[in-house]
Short mmCIF file of C-alpha atoms and ligand atoms in Angstrom, two decimals:
data_model
loop_
_atom_site.label_atom_id
_atom_site.label_comp_id
_atom_site.label_asym_id
_atom_site.label_seq_id
_atom_site.Cartn_x
_atom_site.Cartn_y
_atom_site.Cartn_z
CA MET A 1 4.65 -6.13 -37.33
CA GLN A 2 5.01 -2.77 -35.59
CA GLN A 3 7.50 -2.40 -32.79
CA VAL A 4 7.47 -0.41 -29.55
CA ASN A 5 10.99 0.61 -28.49
CA LEU A 6 11.52 0.57 -24.77
CA GLY A 7 14.03 2.50 -22.74
CA ILE A 8 14.08 0.92 -19.27
CA ILE A 9 15.57 2.81 -16.33
CA GLY A 10 16.45 0.30 -13.61
CA GLY A 11 17.57 -3.29 -14.00
CA GLY A 12 17.08 -4.53 -10.42
CA THR A 13 14.34 -6.80 -9.08
CA VAL A 14 11.55 -5.30 -11.20
CA GLY A 15 13.64 -4.13 -14.18
CA GLY A 16 15.29 -7.55 -14.41
CA GLY A 17 11.87 -9.18 -14.09
CA VAL A 18 10.43 -7.08 -16.90
CA PHE A 19 13.38 -7.87 -19.17
CA GLN A 20 13.00 -11.58 -18.42
CA ALA A 21 9.22 -11.50 -18.92
CA ILE A 22 9.62 -9.82 -22.30
CA GLN A 23 12.10 -12.52 -23.33
CA ARG A 24 9.59 -15.15 -22.23
CA ASN A 25 6.27 -13.70 -23.39
CA GLY A 26 7.21 -10.92 -25.84
CA GLU A 27 6.12 -13.07 -28.76
CA LEU A 28 2.79 -13.83 -27.06
CA MET A 29 2.22 -10.12 -26.47
CA ALA A 30 3.14 -9.37 -30.07
CA SER A 31 0.63 -11.92 -31.33
CA ARG A 32 -2.07 -10.42 -29.12
CA LEU A 33 -1.30 -6.76 -29.78
CA GLY A 34 0.25 -6.76 -33.21
CA ILE A 35 3.16 -4.85 -31.67
CA TRP A 36 6.55 -6.25 -30.78
CA PRO A 37 8.07 -5.03 -27.45
CA ASN A 38 11.74 -4.33 -28.08
CA VAL A 39 14.20 -3.24 -25.38
CA VAL A 40 16.55 -0.67 -26.89
CA LYS A 41 18.46 0.51 -23.81
CA MET A 42 18.50 -0.06 -20.07
CA ALA A 43 20.01 2.22 -17.42
CA VAL A 44 21.52 0.85 -14.22
CA ARG A 45 23.75 2.43 -11.61
CA ASP A 46 26.60 -0.05 -12.06
CA VAL A 47 26.96 -1.65 -15.49
CA HIS A 48 29.57 -4.12 -14.16
CA LYS A 49 27.39 -5.52 -11.37
CA LYS A 50 26.65 -9.26 -11.43
CA ARG A 51 22.90 -9.66 -12.06
CA ALA A 52 20.58 -12.58 -11.41
CA VAL A 53 18.86 -11.87 -14.73
CA LYS A 54 21.31 -11.84 -17.65
CA ILE A 55 21.06 -8.60 -19.60
CA PRO A 56 23.30 -8.11 -22.67
CA LYS A 57 26.09 -5.63 -21.84
CA THR A 58 25.38 -3.74 -25.08
CA LEU A 59 21.97 -2.70 -23.71
CA LEU A 60 23.34 -1.31 -20.44
CA THR A 61 24.38 2.24 -19.64
CA ALA A 62 24.82 4.20 -16.42
CA ASP A 63 23.45 7.34 -18.11
CA TRP A 64 19.65 7.27 -17.54
CA SER A 65 19.12 10.55 -19.35
CA SER A 66 20.62 9.17 -22.56
CA VAL A 67 18.10 6.31 -22.43
CA ILE A 68 15.22 8.77 -22.37
CA SER A 69 16.59 10.95 -25.15
CA HIS A 70 17.69 7.98 -27.29
CA PRO A 71 16.15 8.68 -30.71
CA GLU A 72 14.80 5.13 -31.08
CA VAL A 73 13.17 4.96 -27.62
CA ASN A 74 9.48 5.82 -27.83
CA LEU A 75 8.34 4.44 -24.45
CA VAL A 76 10.15 4.95 -21.14
CA VAL A 77 9.83 2.48 -18.26
CA GLU A 78 10.90 3.96 -14.91
CA LEU A 79 11.94 1.18 -12.48
CA MET A 80 14.73 2.86 -10.56
CA GLY A 81 12.76 3.86 -7.44
CA GLY A 82 13.20 6.97 -5.27
CA THR A 83 11.57 10.33 -5.73
CA THR A 84 14.32 12.70 -6.87
CA THR A 85 16.07 11.32 -9.97
CA ALA A 86 12.94 9.33 -10.83
CA ARG A 87 10.91 12.56 -10.87
CA GLU A 88 13.51 14.23 -13.09
CA ALA A 89 13.54 11.26 -15.44
CA THR A 90 9.74 11.05 -15.67
CA LEU A 91 9.41 14.77 -16.35
CA GLN A 92 12.17 14.64 -18.97
CA ALA A 93 10.42 11.80 -20.81
CA LEU A 94 6.99 13.47 -20.68
CA LYS A 95 8.45 16.76 -21.93
CA LEU A 96 9.84 14.88 -24.91
CA GLY A 97 6.32 13.53 -25.51
CA LYS A 98 7.38 9.98 -24.57
CA PRO A 99 4.87 8.03 -22.46
CA VAL A 100 6.12 6.63 -19.16
CA VAL A 101 5.30 3.37 -17.37
CA THR A 102 6.24 3.40 -13.68
CA ALA A 103 6.04 1.06 -10.68
CA ASN A 104 7.08 3.85 -8.35
CA LYS A 105 4.37 4.50 -5.75
CA ALA A 106 6.65 6.72 -3.64
CA LEU A 107 7.12 8.97 -6.68
CA LEU A 108 3.39 9.13 -7.42
CA SER A 109 2.53 9.75 -3.79
CA ALA A 110 4.96 12.66 -3.52
CA HIS A 111 4.61 14.18 -7.01
CA GLY A 112 1.50 12.61 -8.57
CA GLU A 113 -0.34 15.85 -9.22
CA GLU A 114 2.68 17.44 -10.89
CA LEU A 115 3.38 14.36 -13.01
CA PHE A 116 -0.24 13.91 -14.13
CA ALA A 117 -0.37 17.60 -15.05
CA ALA A 118 2.89 17.21 -17.02
CA ALA A 119 1.42 14.19 -18.81
CA GLN A 120 -1.74 16.14 -19.61
CA LYS A 121 0.30 19.06 -20.97
CA SER A 122 2.65 16.94 -23.07
CA GLY A 123 0.01 14.68 -24.57
CA ALA A 124 2.07 11.66 -23.50
CA ASN A 125 0.61 9.37 -20.90
CA LEU A 126 1.66 8.03 -17.50
CA TYR A 127 0.81 4.40 -16.61
CA TYR A 128 1.18 3.01 -13.09
CA GLU A 129 -0.54 -0.37 -12.69
CA ALA A 130 2.55 -1.86 -10.98
CA SER A 131 2.61 0.83 -8.32
CA VAL A 132 -0.11 -0.78 -6.16
CA ALA A 133 -0.60 -4.40 -5.06
CA GLY A 134 1.98 -6.05 -7.34
CA GLY A 135 0.33 -8.33 -9.88
CA ILE A 136 -3.28 -7.43 -8.98
CA PRO A 137 -4.70 -5.11 -11.68
CA ILE A 138 -6.36 -2.88 -9.09
CA ILE A 139 -5.68 0.42 -10.89
CA LYS A 140 -7.63 -0.88 -13.91
CA VAL A 141 -10.39 -2.08 -11.58
CA LEU A 142 -10.89 1.38 -10.10
CA ARG A 143 -10.32 3.34 -13.30
CA GLU A 144 -12.36 1.12 -15.58
CA GLY A 145 -14.16 -1.86 -14.06
CA LEU A 146 -15.90 0.06 -11.26
CA ILE A 147 -16.12 3.44 -12.98
CA GLY A 148 -19.90 3.54 -12.54
CA ASN A 149 -19.73 3.11 -8.76
CA ARG A 150 -19.26 5.35 -5.77
CA ILE A 151 -16.68 3.58 -3.66
CA THR A 152 -17.96 3.49 -0.10
CA ARG A 153 -15.32 1.19 1.39
CA LEU A 154 -11.88 0.03 0.31
CA TYR A 155 -9.73 -2.18 2.51
CA GLY A 156 -6.31 -3.26 1.31
CA ILE A 157 -3.52 -5.52 2.42
CA VAL A 158 -1.15 -3.73 0.08
CA ASN A 159 2.34 -4.32 1.45
CA GLY A 160 3.70 -7.76 0.66
CA THR A 161 6.69 -7.41 2.98
CA CYS A 162 4.58 -6.59 6.06
CA ASN A 163 2.10 -9.32 5.27
CA TYR A 164 4.96 -11.78 4.87
CA VAL A 165 6.47 -10.68 8.20
CA LEU A 166 3.14 -10.82 10.09
CA THR A 167 2.33 -14.24 8.63
CA ARG A 168 5.73 -15.62 9.64
CA MET A 169 5.36 -14.10 13.13
CA LYS A 170 1.95 -15.74 13.48
CA LEU A 171 3.39 -19.10 12.47
CA GLY A 172 5.86 -18.59 15.31
CA GLY A 173 9.54 -18.72 16.04
CA ALA A 174 10.75 -15.86 13.86
CA ASP A 175 11.76 -12.36 14.84
CA LEU A 176 11.43 -9.18 12.77
CA PRO A 177 15.10 -8.72 11.63
CA GLN A 178 15.33 -12.36 10.55
CA VAL A 179 12.04 -12.37 8.60
CA LEU A 180 12.77 -8.98 7.05
CA ALA A 181 16.12 -10.29 5.79
CA ASP A 182 14.20 -13.14 4.09
CA ALA A 183 11.75 -10.64 2.53
CA GLN A 184 14.72 -8.67 1.17
CA ARG A 185 16.36 -11.80 -0.24
CA LEU A 186 13.06 -12.70 -1.97
CA GLY A 187 12.92 -9.25 -3.62
CA TYR A 188 9.80 -8.09 -1.74
CA ALA A 189 11.21 -5.22 0.30
CA GLU A 190 11.96 -1.67 -0.78
CA ALA A 191 15.60 -0.59 -1.16
CA GLU A 192 14.97 1.19 2.16
CA PRO A 193 12.96 -1.49 4.04
CA SER A 194 11.77 0.89 6.77
CA LEU A 195 9.40 2.20 4.06
CA ASP A 196 7.68 -1.18 4.31
CA ILE A 197 7.89 -1.85 8.04
CA ASP A 198 6.89 1.65 9.13
CA GLY A 199 3.85 1.65 6.87
CA TYR A 200 4.94 4.33 4.37
CA ASP A 201 4.88 2.07 1.32
CA ALA A 202 1.30 1.06 2.20
CA MET A 203 0.54 4.76 2.75
CA HIS A 204 1.81 5.61 -0.76
CA LYS A 205 -0.37 2.88 -2.24
CA ILE A 206 -3.51 3.54 -0.24
CA GLY A 207 -3.20 7.24 -1.12
CA ILE A 208 -3.17 6.35 -4.82
CA LEU A 209 -6.21 4.08 -4.42
CA ALA A 210 -8.08 6.65 -2.31
CA SER A 211 -7.39 9.35 -4.90
CA LEU A 212 -8.67 7.17 -7.74
CA ALA A 213 -11.71 6.08 -5.75
CA HIS A 214 -12.71 9.56 -4.58
CA GLY A 215 -11.59 11.89 -7.32
CA PHE A 216 -9.28 14.25 -5.44
CA TRP A 217 -5.56 13.88 -4.98
CA VAL A 218 -5.06 12.77 -1.38
CA ASN A 219 -2.20 14.59 0.27
CA PRO A 220 0.04 11.87 1.82
CA LYS A 221 0.64 14.14 4.82
CA GLU A 222 -3.04 13.74 5.72
CA ILE A 223 -2.92 9.94 5.76
CA TYR A 224 -2.62 8.49 9.26
CA VAL A 225 0.13 5.83 9.31
CA GLU A 226 1.28 3.25 11.82
CA GLY A 227 3.61 0.44 10.75
CA ILE A 228 4.14 -3.01 12.20
CA ARG A 229 7.25 -2.37 14.32
CA GLY A 230 5.15 -2.31 17.50
CA VAL A 231 3.25 -5.54 16.77
CA THR A 232 4.50 -8.23 19.14
CA ALA A 233 4.22 -12.00 19.10
CA LEU A 234 2.22 -11.66 22.34
CA ASP A 235 -0.44 -9.49 20.68
CA ILE A 236 -0.62 -11.81 17.68
CA GLN A 237 -1.16 -14.69 20.12
CA PHE A 238 -3.82 -12.90 22.23
CA ALA A 239 -5.61 -11.65 19.11
CA GLY A 240 -5.68 -15.25 17.86
CA GLN A 241 -7.21 -16.47 21.12
CA LEU A 242 -9.93 -13.83 20.72
CA GLY A 243 -10.68 -14.92 17.13
CA TYR A 244 -8.71 -12.25 15.26
CA THR A 245 -5.70 -11.97 12.95
CA ILE A 246 -3.50 -8.87 12.86
CA LYS A 247 -2.92 -7.40 9.38
CA LEU A 248 -1.44 -4.12 8.20
CA LEU A 249 -4.61 -2.71 6.66
CA GLY A 250 -5.08 0.31 4.42
CA ILE A 251 -8.57 1.73 4.96
CA VAL A 252 -10.46 4.15 2.75
CA LYS A 253 -13.90 4.77 4.21
CA ARG A 254 -16.49 7.26 3.10
CA ASN A 255 -17.96 8.84 6.18
CA ASP A 256 -21.75 8.73 6.38
CA VAL A 257 -22.02 12.12 8.06
CA LEU A 258 -22.18 15.15 5.77
CA PRO A 259 -20.79 18.23 7.56
CA ASN A 260 -22.67 21.51 7.13
CA GLY A 261 -22.17 23.22 3.80
CA ARG A 262 -20.43 20.24 2.19
CA THR A 263 -21.66 18.11 -0.67
CA CYS A 264 -19.00 15.46 -0.11
CA PRO A 265 -18.37 13.72 3.23
CA PRO A 266 -14.74 13.52 4.42
CA ILE A 267 -12.96 10.25 3.77
CA GLN A 268 -11.00 8.18 6.27
CA VAL A 269 -7.65 7.31 4.68
CA SER A 270 -5.34 5.43 7.00
CA VAL A 271 -2.88 2.59 7.41
CA TYR A 272 -2.43 0.70 10.68
CA PRO A 273 -2.11 -2.81 12.11
CA THR A 274 -5.69 -3.99 12.51
CA LEU A 275 -7.43 -6.88 14.21
CA ILE A 276 -9.54 -8.62 11.55
CA PRO A 277 -12.06 -11.32 12.51
CA ASN A 278 -10.73 -14.73 11.48
CA THR A 279 -14.02 -15.32 9.67
CA HIS A 280 -13.33 -12.41 7.28
CA VAL A 281 -11.73 -13.33 3.96
CA LEU A 282 -8.87 -10.80 4.42
CA ALA A 283 -7.71 -12.73 7.50
CA SER A 284 -6.74 -15.60 5.17
CA VAL A 285 -4.49 -13.48 2.94
CA ASN A 286 -1.03 -14.68 3.91
CA HIS A 287 2.68 -14.37 3.11
CA VAL A 288 3.47 -12.03 0.19
CA PHE A 289 -0.11 -12.06 -1.07
CA ASN A 290 -2.09 -8.84 -1.18
CA ALA A 291 -5.83 -8.35 -1.39
CA VAL A 292 -8.03 -5.34 -1.97
CA TYR A 293 -11.66 -5.45 -0.90
CA VAL A 294 -13.76 -2.81 -2.61
CA ARG A 295 -17.40 -1.96 -1.95
CA GLY A 296 -19.20 0.01 -4.66
CA ASP A 297 -22.69 1.44 -4.22
CA ILE A 298 -23.92 -0.47 -7.27
CA VAL A 299 -21.73 -3.56 -7.50
CA GLY A 300 -21.60 -4.33 -3.75
CA ASP A 301 -18.57 -6.12 -2.34
CA THR A 302 -15.72 -7.23 -4.61
CA LEU A 303 -12.34 -8.80 -3.85
CA TYR A 304 -9.00 -8.83 -5.70
CA TYR A 305 -6.22 -11.17 -4.63
CA GLY A 306 -2.72 -12.01 -5.81
CA ARG A 307 0.98 -11.70 -5.21
CA GLY A 308 1.70 -8.20 -3.96
CA ALA A 309 5.46 -7.97 -4.43
CA GLY A 310 8.39 -9.66 -6.08
CA GLN A 311 9.90 -9.89 -9.52
CA ASP A 312 7.34 -11.76 -11.59
CA ALA A 313 4.13 -10.38 -10.05
CA THR A 314 5.33 -6.81 -10.56
CA ALA A 315 6.65 -7.55 -14.04
CA SER A 316 3.17 -8.82 -14.98
CA ALA A 317 1.65 -5.46 -14.01
CA VAL A 318 4.34 -3.56 -15.95
CA LEU A 319 3.60 -5.71 -19.04
CA SER A 320 -0.06 -4.76 -18.77
CA ASP A 321 0.89 -1.08 -18.87
CA LEU A 322 3.32 -1.69 -21.73
CA ALA A 323 0.46 -3.20 -23.71
CA ASP A 324 -1.82 -0.21 -23.06
CA ALA A 325 0.95 2.24 -23.89
CA ALA A 326 1.93 0.33 -27.03
CA LEU A 327 -1.66 0.32 -28.27
CA ASP A 328 -1.96 4.05 -27.58
CA LEU A 329 1.23 4.65 -29.56
CA LYS A 330 0.03 2.42 -32.39
CA HIS A 331 -3.34 4.11 -32.68
CA LYS A 332 -1.93 7.56 -31.88
CA THR A 333 -4.47 7.89 -29.05
CA ARG A 334 -4.22 8.58 -25.36
CA SER A 335 -5.49 5.86 -23.10
CA ARG A 336 -9.31 5.63 -23.15
CA ILE A 337 -9.38 6.99 -19.61
CA PRO A 338 -6.72 9.52 -18.51
CA PRO A 339 -4.40 8.36 -15.69
CA PHE A 340 -6.20 10.40 -13.07
CA VAL A 341 -9.37 12.46 -13.38
CA PRO A 342 -9.88 14.95 -10.54
CA HIS A 343 -13.62 15.49 -10.16
CA GLU A 344 -14.36 16.02 -6.46
CA ARG A 345 -13.59 19.61 -5.61
CA GLN A 346 -14.85 19.31 -2.04
CA GLY A 347 -12.91 16.13 -1.28
CA ALA A 348 -11.22 16.07 2.12
CA VAL A 349 -9.57 13.57 4.44
CA LEU A 350 -11.16 12.98 7.85
CA ALA A 351 -8.78 13.83 10.69
CA MET A 352 -7.75 10.68 12.56
CA ALA A 353 -8.92 12.19 15.85
CA HIS A 354 -12.51 11.95 14.53
CA VAL A 355 -12.25 8.43 13.13
CA ILE A 356 -14.48 6.02 15.05
CA SER A 357 -13.22 2.53 15.66
CA ARG A 358 -13.30 -0.46 17.98
CA TYR A 359 -10.13 -1.29 19.90
CA TYR A 360 -8.01 -4.00 21.44
CA VAL A 361 -6.04 -2.71 24.43
CA ARG A 362 -3.36 -4.70 26.23
CA LEU A 363 -2.28 -3.46 29.61
CA SER A 364 0.40 -4.74 31.89
CA VAL A 365 -1.05 -4.37 35.38
CA VAL A 366 -0.47 -5.26 39.00
CA ASP A 367 -2.70 -8.23 39.80
CA ARG A 368 -4.58 -6.90 42.81
CA PRO A 369 -8.22 -6.10 43.69
CA GLY A 370 -9.38 -2.66 42.50
CA THR A 371 -7.10 -2.49 39.41
CA LEU A 372 -9.88 -3.13 36.92
CA ALA A 373 -12.24 -0.75 38.71
CA ARG A 374 -9.77 2.16 38.34
CA ILE A 375 -9.27 1.49 34.63
CA ALA A 376 -13.02 1.06 34.05
CA ALA A 377 -13.73 4.34 35.86
CA ILE A 378 -11.49 6.31 33.47
CA LEU A 379 -13.16 4.73 30.44
CA ALA A 380 -16.64 5.27 31.87
CA LYS A 381 -15.90 8.96 32.49
CA ALA A 382 -14.86 9.28 28.84
CA ARG A 383 -18.09 7.49 27.85
CA ILE A 384 -16.12 4.65 26.31
CA GLY A 385 -17.75 1.22 26.58
CA ILE A 386 -15.89 -2.01 27.30
CA SER A 387 -17.19 -5.00 25.34
CA SER A 388 -15.06 -7.61 27.12
CA VAL A 389 -12.21 -8.02 29.59
CA ILE A 390 -9.82 -10.95 29.54
CA GLN A 391 -7.03 -11.70 31.95
CA PRO A 392 -5.20 -14.55 30.22
CA GLU A 393 -4.18 -17.29 32.63
CA GLY A 394 -0.67 -18.62 33.08
CA HIS A 395 1.02 -15.25 33.56
CA GLU A 396 2.70 -14.58 36.88
CA GLY A 397 5.07 -12.01 38.24
CA GLU A 398 5.03 -8.38 39.25
CA SER A 399 2.63 -7.52 36.44
CA VAL A 400 0.19 -9.54 34.32
CA PRO A 401 -1.51 -8.86 30.99
CA LEU A 402 -5.07 -7.50 30.93
CA ILE A 403 -6.89 -7.32 27.59
CA LEU A 404 -9.80 -4.96 27.03
CA MET A 405 -11.98 -5.03 23.94
CA ILE A 406 -13.55 -1.62 23.48
CA HIS A 407 -16.77 -0.58 21.73
CA ASP A 408 -16.85 2.16 19.08
CA ALA A 409 -15.08 5.33 20.25
CA SER A 410 -13.29 8.21 18.57
CA ASN A 411 -9.51 8.01 18.33
CA GLU A 412 -9.26 11.29 20.21
CA ALA A 413 -11.34 10.06 23.16
CA MET A 414 -9.47 6.78 23.23
CA GLN A 415 -6.01 8.38 23.18
CA LYS A 416 -6.93 10.74 26.02
CA ALA A 417 -8.34 7.91 28.14
CA LEU A 418 -5.26 5.75 27.52
CA GLU A 419 -2.95 8.58 28.57
CA LYS A 420 -4.81 8.70 31.91
CA ILE A 421 -4.77 4.92 32.25
CA ALA A 422 -1.01 4.84 31.56
CA ARG A 423 -0.46 7.18 34.52
CA LEU A 424 -2.21 4.86 37.02
CA PRO A 425 0.34 3.36 39.47
CA VAL A 426 -1.13 -0.12 38.86
CA VAL A 427 -0.27 0.09 35.14
CA LYS A 428 3.34 -0.99 34.66
CA GLU A 429 4.04 -0.58 30.93
CA ARG A 430 2.93 1.64 28.09
CA PRO A 431 -0.53 0.41 27.00
CA VAL A 432 -0.76 -1.29 23.61
CA MET A 433 -3.71 -0.15 21.51
CA LEU A 434 -4.69 -1.72 18.21
CA ARG A 435 -7.81 -0.97 16.22
CA VAL A 436 -10.41 -3.61 15.35
CA GLU A 437 -12.23 -3.59 12.00
CA ASN A 438 -15.65 -5.13 11.58
CA PHE A 439 -16.13 -4.20 7.88
CA ASP A 440 -19.65 -2.82 8.36
P1 LIG B 501 16.04 -2.37 -7.08
O1 LIG B 501 16.15 -3.84 -7.13
O2 LIG B 501 16.82 -1.63 -6.05
O3 LIG B 501 16.42 -1.81 -8.53
C1 LIG B 501 16.64 -0.46 -8.80
C2 LIG B 501 17.38 -0.38 -10.13
O4 LIG B 501 17.55 0.98 -10.48
C3 LIG B 501 18.78 -1.00 -10.09
O5 LIG B 501 19.02 -1.72 -11.27
C4 LIG B 501 19.72 0.19 -10.02
O6 LIG B 501 20.96 -0.03 -10.61
C5 LIG B 501 18.92 1.21 -10.82
N1 LIG B 501 19.26 2.59 -10.49
C6 LIG B 501 19.11 3.21 -9.29
N2 LIG B 501 19.54 4.49 -9.37
C7 LIG B 501 19.95 4.66 -10.64
C8 LIG B 501 20.52 5.77 -11.34
N3 LIG B 501 20.73 6.96 -10.76
N4 LIG B 501 20.84 5.61 -12.64
C9 LIG B 501 20.62 4.42 -13.27
N5 LIG B 501 20.10 3.34 -12.65
C10 LIG B 501 19.77 3.46 -11.35
O7 LIG B 501 14.53 -1.92 -6.87
P2 LIG B 501 13.22 -2.71 -7.35
O8 LIG B 501 12.77 -3.59 -6.26
O9 LIG B 501 13.43 -3.26 -8.70
O10 LIG B 501 12.15 -1.50 -7.39
C11 LIG B 501 12.11 -0.62 -8.47
C12 LIG B 501 10.82 0.22 -8.37
O11 LIG B 501 9.70 -0.65 -8.43
C13 LIG B 501 10.67 1.00 -7.07
O12 LIG B 501 10.00 2.19 -7.35
C14 LIG B 501 9.81 0.08 -6.22
O13 LIG B 501 9.08 0.78 -5.24
C15 LIG B 501 8.89 -0.47 -7.28
N6 LIG B 501 8.24 -1.73 -6.97
C16 LIG B 501 8.98 -2.78 -6.48
C17 LIG B 501 8.35 -3.99 -6.24
C18 LIG B 501 9.10 -5.18 -5.71
O14 LIG B 501 8.44 -6.17 -5.38
N7 LIG B 501 10.41 -5.14 -5.61
C19 LIG B 501 6.98 -4.13 -6.50
C20 LIG B 501 6.26 -3.04 -7.01
C21 LIG B 501 6.91 -1.85 -7.24
P3 LIG B 501 21.98 -1.17 -10.05
O15 LIG B 501 21.31 -2.48 -10.35
O16 LIG B 501 23.23 -1.00 -10.83
O17 LIG B 501 22.12 -0.91 -8.59
N1 LIG B 502 7.98 -3.40 -0.97
C1 LIG B 502 6.71 -3.55 -1.58
C2 LIG B 502 5.90 -4.55 -0.81
C3 LIG B 502 6.89 -3.97 -3.02
O1 LIG B 502 6.48 -5.28 0.00
O2 LIG B 502 4.68 -4.60 -0.99
C4 LIG B 502 5.60 -4.04 -3.78
O3 LIG B 502 5.08 -2.76 -4.00
#
C-alpha cells in the first residue's frame, strides 16, 4: 500500500476535524484509493493548548515552515486561515513542488491569481473544494460536472453563520450577539466573525464561484457586498407577511445585454440580504445549511445542498481534495482539470449601479393624508413603478411603518430616489431597502 504523507498547518476547528476524519475513515479511503493518508506533522500556534480533538503531542509543532519543508511531507494542507502567513506557506510549499490543499477562501479571493500561477509554474497543484459551501462539492460541480455548460445564473446561500443567524432571528426571540456567540461555539464562524456578518466571507466564496463559472478571475473589489447587520426582526416579520424569506444571497448573473464591441456580456456578482419568495426552494434552506442553485444553458436548473460550515462538513471536503491530490501523486499526474482555467479575456463585472432588481422598501412615516402622494411623486418622476403598498396595522405613535414593493429598477435610480424620499419631512427614519429576487 502506498502512503501519502500529510503536513497539516492548523489544528483548530477544520484541522482537528480533518485529523479526526482521517482517524475514522483513513482505512476506508485507503481501500478505495490504494493510498494510505498518513499525518506526519501538524503546525499550531500553541502546542500546549487544550484541544477538543486529541492530537498526539509528537505530531505538533509551532513552526509551520518546518512542516512544509519536512522531508517526509509530500502534501501540504493549509488550514490556518488568514491571508498573510497562509500565502507565504502556500507559496513555500508550491515552490518546493508540494501540492497544497486549502480551505481558505479569503486567501484565494485575495491572492488566487498569484497562487494558481505559482501552482502552474511549479507543476504542483492547488486544491480548494473546502473553500466554498462546506461539505457541498460545488467546486467539482463547476469544474467537472457542468463543464459543458455556460452558466447563466448562480445563486448561493454560502455563509453558514449568516444563514444560522437569519434562521434563528426568523424563529424569534434571539438577538444578533447571542446567536453569533452560538455560531462561534458551534465552529461555524470565522476567527474574525465580522467577515461572516458583514458579507465578506460570502463575497470571497461567490467570487471563487463566479470566476470558475465565467472563466476570468473576478476582482473581489468589484463585488458589491452588503452583510446582514442591518436586517431587523421587523423586516423579517414584514417580509414573512408578504410571502418572502430574507437570506444572504450570493448572485452571479450573466447579463442578457451585450454592450457594443464586446463578445461577452458583463456579469452581476454580488452579495446582499435578499427577499426570496417562500415558494422558492432556497427559502427552505435553514440553519447552517448552504445551497447553490446553478442554471446551465444545457442542463437547466440544478441544486446542491448540504452543511455549509463546521468541523465535519468541512473535513469531508478536505478529504475529497486529499483523495484527488493523493491520486495525482500516485500517478505522477496533475489533476485532470487544472485548478482554474482562465478563458474569457473580455470578462467583466457589471457595476452595481446598473444592476436591475425589484425592491422592498420600509419607511417610517408620519401617518397623515398626502404622505403617500409625496413619496409616489418622487418615484414616478424617476420612472420607478410601485407594485404594492402596505401599511401594516397595529402600529401607532409619531411614525408608522409603510412598506413599498417596487418593480424592476436600476440600483442607481433607486438609490437616488430614496435619497430624495429620506429628505421628506414626513419620513422620520432612514429608509430600509432590500432587494427582491424572482429567479427569472
Ligand atoms: P481555527 O479554529 O481558528 O483554527 C486555526 C488553526 O491554525 C489553529 O489550530 C491555530 O493554532 C493555527 N494557526 C494559526 N496561526 C498559526 C501560525 N502562525 N502557525 C501555526 N499555526 C497557526 O480556524 P478554522 O475554523 O479551523 O478555519 C481554518 C480555515 O478553514 C480558515 O481559512 C477558514 O476560513 C476555513 N474554513 C473554515 C470553516 C469552518 O466551518 N470553521 C469552513 C470552511 C473553511 P492554535 O490552535 O494553537 O490557535
Ligand atoms: N464562516 C464560514 C461560514 C465557514 O459560516 O460559512 C464556512 O466557510
